[in-house]
Amino acid sequence: MGIYDGKDVTSASRRRPWGSLGLPCIGVAAAALLISCGSPAAPGAKPAPVAALPKPSLPPWIASISPIASADNLAQIRVVFATPVTAVQALSGAGPTEVLSHVSIAPALRGHFTVLTPRMIGFVAEQALPIGTRVRVTLSAGLRDLAGDALARDLSWTFETAPLSFTNLPQTEASDDEATPGPVGLSPKLQVTANAAVDESSLASHVSLVGGNDNVLVTATLETQPTPYPGTGAEERFDPSLSTWVYDLRPTGDLRRGTKYVLAIAPGVEPAYGNVVTTQRFTGAIRTFGALA
C-alpha cells in the first residue's frame, strides 16, 4: 500500500538524522531471506480498520514482542524467541521460509519481515509507521522453534501510533509575548496545522464556525507548499510526519460583521493514511471586522 503516496511536501520543522531512525543493522542477517508482509493495496487506498486487542500471554519460548499498546512511528516490530527458530546456516537458504510464513501484519504496510538472527524476527520498514494507525501483528498456529515448542493457536497483538492532532488554530486572545490577533474579513482563509495528512472531506465535515445564531460550514484543502530544493525531502519521504501539513479552512458563506466565532474541530476526523479517527475536540476563535465607522 502506497502509504502517504501522492503528497510530497518539504518541512521547516523537526528533522532527525538517518542514524537515529532505529532501523535494524542486519549484520549476519544481511543474507537473510526476505518475505513481503502481504499484497499492498493500491496507492492512496484507505487502510482497513483494526480492532484493539489486549496484551497477549506469551508462552515461555517466546521471550518478547514489541511494540505493544503504543509506538513511535519509527519503532521496529520485533519478535524475540528464547531459543532459536532456525539454524544460522539456514539464514542464507530456504530455512526461514517456514518461520516467516507464520508472521503477518494488518493493515499491509510498506516493508517486509525478515529473520534477523536465529532468535529474532523483525519488520524492515520502507516508510515510517503512519500517524493515527492501529496495527495488528499475528503469529499463526504452527510456528515452532528448533526445540519442538509450537503455537497451538494464533497469537495476535495490536499497537497504535500517535493520534492525529491539530495545532495553531486561530485565536482571539494573545498568547505569550505575541500581539493580540486582529479581526478578520467576512470570507477569511483560516489555517490549522496537522501532524499528518488528513482526509480533507472528513476534516471539512467535522469543522464548524459558530457565532451567535450562525453555524457556518467550511471547506478544507491542503495548503500548497514550496517546491523543495534538489536533494532535500528524503527524510520527509521516509517519515511524512516531519513535513508541514497546513490546511486552509474557508467558510462556505460570508460571516457576520463584528461577531466572534468559535472554530471547532469535532472528534471523528480521519487521517488520510491511517485507520484511527481523532477522539479529541480542538477549538479556536476569530472575530470579524465591525461596520466601518
mmCIF file of C-alpha atoms in Angstrom:
data_model
loop_
_atom_site.group_PDB
_atom_site.id
_atom_site.type_symbol
_atom_site.label_atom_id
_atom_site.label_comp_id
_atom_site.label_asym_id
_atom_site.label_seq_id
_atom_site.Cartn_x
_atom_site.Cartn_y
_atom_site.Cartn_z
ATOM 1 C CA MET A 1 0.000 0.000 0.000
ATOM 2 C CA GLY A 2 1.440 3.350 -1.015
ATOM 3 C CA ILE A 3 1.013 4.997 2.329
ATOM 4 C CA TYR A 4 1.453 8.753 2.022
ATOM 5 C CA ASP A 5 1.900 8.488 -1.756
ATOM 6 C CA GLY A 6 0.860 11.488 -3.734
ATOM 7 C CA LYS A 7 1.733 14.239 -1.234
ATOM 8 C CA ASP A 8 5.417 15.133 -1.151
ATOM 9 C CA VAL A 9 5.918 18.328 0.806
ATOM 10 C CA THR A 10 9.010 19.702 2.491
ATOM 11 C CA SER A 11 9.453 20.589 6.104
ATOM 12 C CA ALA A 12 10.805 23.522 8.019
ATOM 13 C CA SER A 13 10.143 21.762 11.286
ATOM 14 C CA ARG A 14 11.834 18.976 13.218
ATOM 15 C CA ARG A 15 14.359 16.730 11.491
ATOM 16 C CA ARG A 16 16.114 13.559 12.523
ATOM 17 C CA PRO A 17 19.459 12.259 11.313
ATOM 18 C CA TRP A 18 19.329 8.985 9.440
ATOM 19 C CA GLY A 19 21.453 7.386 12.134
ATOM 20 C CA SER A 20 18.639 7.844 14.663
ATOM 21 C CA LEU A 21 15.907 6.154 12.695
ATOM 22 C CA GLY A 22 16.199 2.960 14.697
ATOM 23 C CA LEU A 23 16.389 0.740 11.613
ATOM 24 C CA PRO A 24 17.959 -2.682 12.180
ATOM 25 C CA CYS A 25 21.600 -3.328 11.489
ATOM 26 C CA ILE A 26 21.222 -6.564 9.584
ATOM 27 C CA GLY A 27 24.843 -7.789 10.125
ATOM 28 C CA VAL A 28 24.862 -11.563 9.888
ATOM 29 C CA ALA A 29 21.292 -11.386 8.633
ATOM 30 C CA ALA A 30 22.292 -9.447 5.539
ATOM 31 C CA ALA A 31 21.772 -12.618 3.586
ATOM 32 C CA ALA A 32 18.573 -13.500 5.406
ATOM 33 C CA LEU A 33 15.595 -14.466 3.368
ATOM 34 C CA LEU A 34 13.147 -11.574 2.909
ATOM 35 C CA ILE A 35 9.426 -12.140 2.644
ATOM 36 C CA SER A 36 6.833 -9.484 1.905
ATOM 37 C CA CYS A 37 4.290 -8.715 4.601
ATOM 38 C CA GLY A 38 1.436 -9.132 2.137
ATOM 39 C CA SER A 39 -0.009 -7.748 -1.052
ATOM 40 C CA PRO A 40 -0.221 -3.981 -0.524
ATOM 41 C CA ALA A 41 -3.337 -2.173 -1.620
ATOM 42 C CA ALA A 42 -3.330 0.324 -4.453
ATOM 43 C CA PRO A 43 -1.644 3.693 -3.747
ATOM 44 C CA GLY A 44 -3.956 6.039 -1.869
ATOM 45 C CA ALA A 45 -6.215 3.238 -0.589
ATOM 46 C CA LYS A 46 -7.549 3.588 2.941
ATOM 47 C CA PRO A 47 -6.164 1.032 5.396
ATOM 48 C CA ALA A 48 -8.844 -1.224 6.832
ATOM 49 C CA PRO A 49 -9.864 -0.704 10.472
ATOM 50 C CA VAL A 50 -8.187 -2.947 13.042
ATOM 51 C CA ALA A 51 -9.869 -3.805 16.341
ATOM 52 C CA ALA A 52 -7.819 -3.282 19.502
ATOM 53 C CA LEU A 53 -6.612 -6.446 21.241
ATOM 54 C CA PRO A 54 -5.432 -6.964 24.833
ATOM 55 C CA LYS A 55 -1.797 -7.754 25.514
ATOM 56 C CA PRO A 56 -1.409 -11.493 24.943
ATOM 57 C CA SER A 57 0.099 -14.014 27.340
ATOM 58 C CA LEU A 58 3.322 -15.342 25.820
ATOM 59 C CA PRO A 59 4.470 -18.961 26.007
ATOM 60 C CA PRO A 60 7.859 -19.407 27.716
ATOM 61 C CA TRP A 61 9.677 -19.993 24.430
ATOM 62 C CA ILE A 62 8.702 -16.528 23.102
ATOM 63 C CA ALA A 63 10.783 -14.026 25.081
ATOM 64 C CA SER A 64 9.199 -10.758 23.933
ATOM 65 C CA ILE A 65 7.086 -8.968 21.343
ATOM 66 C CA SER A 66 7.258 -5.273 20.539
ATOM 67 C CA PRO A 67 5.845 -2.742 20.279
ATOM 68 C CA ILE A 68 2.642 -3.189 22.269
ATOM 69 C CA ALA A 69 -0.057 -0.643 23.216
ATOM 70 C CA SER A 70 1.609 2.446 21.724
ATOM 71 C CA ALA A 71 4.557 3.049 19.449
ATOM 72 C CA ASP A 72 6.668 5.799 17.969
ATOM 73 C CA ASN A 73 6.283 5.935 14.212
ATOM 74 C CA LEU A 74 9.937 4.885 13.851
ATOM 75 C CA ALA A 75 9.586 1.862 16.139
ATOM 76 C CA GLN A 76 10.581 -1.526 14.750
ATOM 77 C CA ILE A 77 8.279 -4.513 15.074
ATOM 78 C CA ARG A 78 10.187 -7.416 16.621
ATOM 79 C CA VAL A 79 9.633 -10.897 17.989
ATOM 80 C CA VAL A 80 12.410 -12.337 20.171
ATOM 81 C CA PHE A 81 12.479 -16.040 20.964
ATOM 82 C CA ALA A 82 14.057 -17.737 23.971
ATOM 83 C CA THR A 83 15.596 -20.414 21.736
ATOM 84 C CA PRO A 84 16.426 -20.425 18.009
ATOM 85 C CA VAL A 85 13.635 -20.859 15.464
ATOM 86 C CA THR A 86 16.083 -21.532 12.655
ATOM 87 C CA ALA A 87 19.720 -22.533 12.289
ATOM 88 C CA VAL A 88 22.376 -19.946 11.438
ATOM 89 C CA GLN A 89 23.178 -21.872 8.275
ATOM 90 C CA ALA A 90 19.562 -21.528 7.145
ATOM 91 C CA LEU A 91 19.698 -17.722 7.052
ATOM 92 C CA SER A 92 21.236 -17.852 3.579
ATOM 93 C CA GLY A 93 18.994 -20.650 2.369
ATOM 94 C CA ALA A 94 15.311 -21.522 2.322
ATOM 95 C CA GLY A 95 15.126 -22.373 6.019
ATOM 96 C CA PRO A 96 13.437 -19.166 7.298
ATOM 97 C CA THR A 97 10.600 -19.537 4.775
ATOM 98 C CA GLU A 98 8.682 -21.789 7.129
ATOM 99 C CA VAL A 99 9.184 -19.330 10.007
ATOM 100 C CA LEU A 100 8.178 -16.203 8.100
ATOM 101 C CA SER A 101 5.107 -17.863 6.611
ATOM 102 C CA HIS A 102 3.644 -17.740 10.128
ATOM 103 C CA VAL A 103 4.026 -13.951 10.544
ATOM 104 C CA SER A 104 1.548 -11.401 9.186
ATOM 105 C CA ILE A 105 0.624 -7.757 9.674
ATOM 106 C CA ALA A 106 -2.537 -5.704 9.166
ATOM 107 C CA PRO A 107 -3.002 -3.281 7.576
ATOM 108 C CA ALA A 108 -0.442 -4.102 4.886
ATOM 109 C CA LEU A 109 2.423 -1.680 5.490
ATOM 110 C CA ARG A 110 5.341 -0.896 3.213
ATOM 111 C CA GLY A 111 8.099 -3.292 4.195
ATOM 112 C CA HIS A 112 8.771 -6.952 4.892
ATOM 113 C CA PHE A 113 9.503 -9.357 7.721
ATOM 114 C CA THR A 114 12.901 -10.992 7.889
ATOM 115 C CA VAL A 115 14.764 -13.357 10.220
ATOM 116 C CA LEU A 116 17.371 -11.022 11.722
ATOM 117 C CA THR A 117 19.048 -13.691 13.864
ATOM 118 C CA PRO A 118 18.163 -17.308 14.700
ATOM 119 C CA ARG A 119 16.211 -15.921 17.686
ATOM 120 C CA MET A 120 14.712 -12.734 16.257
ATOM 121 C CA ILE A 121 12.168 -11.770 13.590
ATOM 122 C CA GLY A 122 11.876 -8.109 12.591
ATOM 123 C CA PHE A 123 9.853 -5.931 10.242
ATOM 124 C CA VAL A 124 12.082 -3.870 7.945
ATOM 125 C CA ALA A 125 10.004 -0.797 7.096
ATOM 126 C CA GLU A 126 10.275 1.045 3.811
ATOM 127 C CA GLN A 127 8.491 4.001 5.393
ATOM 128 C CA ALA A 128 7.765 5.186 8.918
ATOM 129 C CA LEU A 129 4.606 3.880 10.554
ATOM 130 C CA PRO A 130 1.687 6.190 9.703
ATOM 131 C CA ILE A 131 0.300 8.587 12.308
ATOM 132 C CA GLY A 132 -3.160 7.603 13.555
ATOM 133 C CA THR A 133 -2.864 3.893 12.802
ATOM 134 C CA ARG A 134 -3.654 0.738 14.774
ATOM 135 C CA VAL A 135 -1.563 -2.234 13.646
ATOM 136 C CA ARG A 136 -2.169 -5.935 14.317
ATOM 137 C CA VAL A 137 0.658 -8.487 14.202
ATOM 138 C CA THR A 138 -0.162 -12.200 14.134
ATOM 139 C CA LEU A 139 1.978 -15.271 14.750
ATOM 140 C CA SER A 140 -0.096 -18.108 13.355
ATOM 141 C CA ALA A 141 -0.579 -21.593 14.760
ATOM 142 C CA GLY A 142 2.194 -23.964 13.792
ATOM 143 C CA LEU A 143 5.092 -21.562 14.345
ATOM 144 C CA ARG A 144 7.768 -23.564 16.161
ATOM 145 C CA ASP A 145 11.318 -23.338 17.443
ATOM 146 C CA LEU A 146 14.090 -25.874 16.923
ATOM 147 C CA ALA A 147 13.452 -27.375 20.358
ATOM 148 C CA GLY A 148 9.995 -28.500 19.250
ATOM 149 C CA ASP A 149 7.895 -25.833 21.015
ATOM 150 C CA ALA A 150 4.982 -24.739 18.826
ATOM 151 C CA LEU A 151 1.969 -22.427 18.844
ATOM 152 C CA ALA A 152 -1.275 -24.372 19.130
ATOM 153 C CA ARG A 153 -3.323 -21.304 18.132
ATOM 154 C CA ASP A 154 -2.779 -17.871 16.618
ATOM 155 C CA LEU A 155 -1.133 -15.253 18.823
ATOM 156 C CA SER A 156 -2.018 -11.644 17.936
ATOM 157 C CA TRP A 157 -1.465 -8.216 19.443
ATOM 158 C CA THR A 158 -2.072 -4.605 18.463
ATOM 159 C CA PHE A 159 -0.384 -1.254 18.961
ATOM 160 C CA GLU A 160 -1.180 2.319 17.930
ATOM 161 C CA THR A 161 0.946 5.163 16.642
ATOM 162 C CA ALA A 162 0.468 8.745 17.855
ATOM 163 C CA PRO A 163 -3.061 10.060 17.193
ATOM 164 C CA LEU A 164 -3.856 12.602 14.525
ATOM 165 C CA SER A 165 -3.935 16.070 16.098
ATOM 166 C CA PHE A 166 -4.279 19.754 15.176
ATOM 167 C CA THR A 167 -2.398 22.827 16.358
ATOM 168 C CA ASN A 168 -2.094 26.537 15.511
ATOM 169 C CA LEU A 169 -5.827 27.166 15.377
ATOM 170 C CA PRO A 170 -6.574 30.911 15.161
ATOM 171 C CA GLN A 171 -7.311 32.632 18.469
ATOM 172 C CA THR A 172 -8.762 35.979 19.517
ATOM 173 C CA GLU A 173 -6.586 36.225 22.640
ATOM 174 C CA ALA A 174 -2.834 36.836 22.658
ATOM 175 C CA SER A 175 -0.521 34.051 23.817
ATOM 176 C CA ASP A 176 2.856 34.624 25.489
ATOM 177 C CA ASP A 177 4.522 37.720 24.005
ATOM 178 C CA GLU A 178 2.525 37.767 20.782
ATOM 179 C CA ALA A 179 0.314 40.683 19.843
ATOM 180 C CA THR A 180 -3.449 40.324 20.160
ATOM 181 C CA PRO A 181 -4.760 38.870 16.890
ATOM 182 C CA GLY A 182 -6.716 41.335 14.817
ATOM 183 C CA PRO A 183 -10.181 40.862 13.323
ATOM 184 C CA VAL A 184 -10.654 39.041 10.026
ATOM 185 C CA GLY A 185 -12.743 39.675 6.951
ATOM 186 C CA LEU A 186 -16.122 38.195 6.200
ATOM 187 C CA SER A 187 -14.703 35.488 3.929
ATOM 188 C CA PRO A 188 -11.409 34.602 5.636
ATOM 189 C CA LYS A 189 -8.878 31.889 4.896
ATOM 190 C CA LEU A 190 -8.202 30.222 8.232
ATOM 191 C CA GLN A 191 -5.380 27.756 8.761
ATOM 192 C CA VAL A 192 -4.707 24.809 11.061
ATOM 193 C CA THR A 193 -1.673 22.538 11.246
ATOM 194 C CA ALA A 194 -1.949 18.740 11.425
ATOM 195 C CA ASN A 195 0.751 16.274 12.429
ATOM 196 C CA ALA A 196 -0.039 14.087 9.394
ATOM 197 C CA ALA A 197 -2.004 14.076 6.167
ATOM 198 C CA VAL A 198 -5.747 14.422 6.729
ATOM 199 C CA ASP A 199 -8.776 13.216 4.778
ATOM 200 C CA GLU A 200 -9.930 16.634 3.555
ATOM 201 C CA SER A 201 -13.608 15.755 3.206
ATOM 202 C CA SER A 202 -13.617 14.265 6.714
ATOM 203 C CA LEU A 203 -11.954 17.385 8.124
ATOM 204 C CA ALA A 204 -14.444 19.687 6.406
ATOM 205 C CA SER A 205 -17.402 17.689 7.719
ATOM 206 C CA HIS A 206 -16.129 17.967 11.303
ATOM 207 C CA VAL A 207 -15.309 21.696 11.316
ATOM 208 C CA SER A 208 -17.776 24.444 12.114
ATOM 209 C CA LEU A 209 -17.743 28.194 12.743
ATOM 210 C CA VAL A 210 -20.314 29.101 15.382
ATOM 211 C CA GLY A 211 -21.108 32.729 16.205
ATOM 212 C CA GLY A 212 -24.410 33.997 17.590
ATOM 213 C CA ASN A 213 -27.109 32.167 15.644
ATOM 214 C CA ASP A 214 -24.721 31.314 12.804
ATOM 215 C CA ASN A 215 -23.321 27.831 12.278
ATOM 216 C CA VAL A 216 -21.210 28.101 9.142
ATOM 217 C CA LEU A 217 -19.775 25.107 7.311
ATOM 218 C CA VAL A 218 -16.274 25.213 5.822
ATOM 219 C CA THR A 219 -14.199 23.660 3.066
ATOM 220 C CA ALA A 220 -10.755 22.187 3.764
ATOM 221 C CA THR A 221 -7.789 21.918 1.396
ATOM 222 C CA LEU A 222 -4.089 21.271 1.876
ATOM 223 C CA GLU A 223 -2.031 24.453 1.657
ATOM 224 C CA THR A 224 0.337 24.357 -1.324
ATOM 225 C CA GLN A 225 3.895 24.037 -0.073
ATOM 226 C CA PRO A 226 7.046 25.428 -1.729
ATOM 227 C CA THR A 227 8.888 23.105 -4.091
ATOM 228 C CA PRO A 228 11.798 21.544 -2.170
ATOM 229 C CA TYR A 229 15.329 22.246 -3.263
ATOM 230 C CA PRO A 230 17.048 19.452 -5.208
ATOM 231 C CA GLY A 231 18.398 16.793 -2.883
ATOM 232 C CA THR A 232 16.055 17.657 0.002
ATOM 233 C CA GLY A 233 12.971 15.878 1.225
ATOM 234 C CA ALA A 234 14.484 12.389 1.676
ATOM 235 C CA GLU A 235 13.678 12.328 5.389
ATOM 236 C CA GLU A 236 10.148 13.585 4.747
ATOM 237 C CA ARG A 237 9.578 10.871 2.163
ATOM 238 C CA PHE A 238 10.564 8.223 4.702
ATOM 239 C CA ASP A 239 8.755 9.917 7.599
ATOM 240 C CA PRO A 240 5.974 12.196 6.300
ATOM 241 C CA SER A 241 5.179 13.357 9.863
ATOM 242 C CA LEU A 242 8.272 15.572 9.507
ATOM 243 C CA SER A 243 6.501 17.507 6.761
ATOM 244 C CA THR A 244 4.393 20.608 7.290
ATOM 245 C CA TRP A 245 0.693 19.729 6.923
ATOM 246 C CA VAL A 246 -1.193 23.047 6.862
ATOM 247 C CA TYR A 247 -4.871 23.046 5.877
ATOM 248 C CA ASP A 248 -6.822 26.044 4.614
ATOM 249 C CA LEU A 249 -10.339 26.349 6.019
ATOM 250 C CA ARG A 250 -12.748 28.658 4.200
ATOM 251 C CA PRO A 251 -16.360 29.382 5.217
ATOM 252 C CA THR A 252 -18.962 28.414 2.618
ATOM 253 C CA GLY A 253 -20.711 31.774 3.086
ATOM 254 C CA ASP A 254 -19.956 35.269 4.351
ATOM 255 C CA LEU A 255 -19.688 35.723 8.098
ATOM 256 C CA ARG A 256 -21.489 38.461 10.068
ATOM 257 C CA ARG A 257 -19.761 41.726 10.886
ATOM 258 C CA GLY A 258 -18.471 42.383 14.383
ATOM 259 C CA THR A 259 -19.054 38.807 15.524
ATOM 260 C CA LYS A 260 -16.914 36.368 17.448
ATOM 261 C CA TYR A 261 -16.924 32.853 16.001
ATOM 262 C CA VAL A 262 -15.726 29.690 17.678
ATOM 263 C CA LEU A 263 -13.787 27.467 15.282
ATOM 264 C CA ALA A 264 -14.327 23.867 16.389
ATOM 265 C CA ILE A 265 -12.939 20.598 15.024
ATOM 266 C CA ALA A 266 -15.131 17.820 16.387
ATOM 267 C CA PRO A 267 -13.860 14.304 17.153
ATOM 268 C CA GLY A 268 -14.018 11.804 14.309
ATOM 269 C CA VAL A 269 -11.595 13.287 11.748
ATOM 270 C CA GLU A 270 -9.958 10.589 9.627
ATOM 271 C CA PRO A 271 -6.251 10.583 8.803
ATOM 272 C CA ALA A 272 -5.558 10.234 5.086
ATOM 273 C CA TYR A 273 -3.387 7.137 5.521
ATOM 274 C CA GLY A 274 -4.316 5.857 8.990
ATOM 275 C CA ASN A 275 -7.265 3.891 10.368
ATOM 276 C CA VAL A 276 -7.924 5.591 13.745
ATOM 277 C CA VAL A 277 -10.101 8.719 13.874
ATOM 278 C CA THR A 278 -9.498 11.570 16.299
ATOM 279 C CA THR A 279 -11.152 11.440 19.714
ATOM 280 C CA GLN A 280 -10.240 14.946 20.877
ATOM 281 C CA ARG A 281 -12.025 18.245 20.217
ATOM 282 C CA PHE A 282 -9.882 21.156 19.016
ATOM 283 C CA THR A 283 -11.072 24.761 19.306
ATOM 284 C CA GLY A 284 -10.018 28.229 18.243
ATOM 285 C CA ALA A 285 -11.766 31.559 17.688
ATOM 286 C CA ILE A 286 -11.892 34.543 15.337
ATOM 287 C CA ARG A 287 -13.569 37.945 15.352
ATOM 288 C CA THR A 288 -14.786 39.675 12.209
ATOM 289 C CA PHE A 289 -14.412 43.377 11.409
ATOM 290 C CA GLY A 290 -17.185 45.609 12.620
ATOM 291 C CA ALA A 291 -19.081 48.096 10.488
ATOM 292 C CA LEU A 292 -16.975 50.944 9.097
ATOM 293 C CA ALA A 293 -17.193 53.928 11.427
#
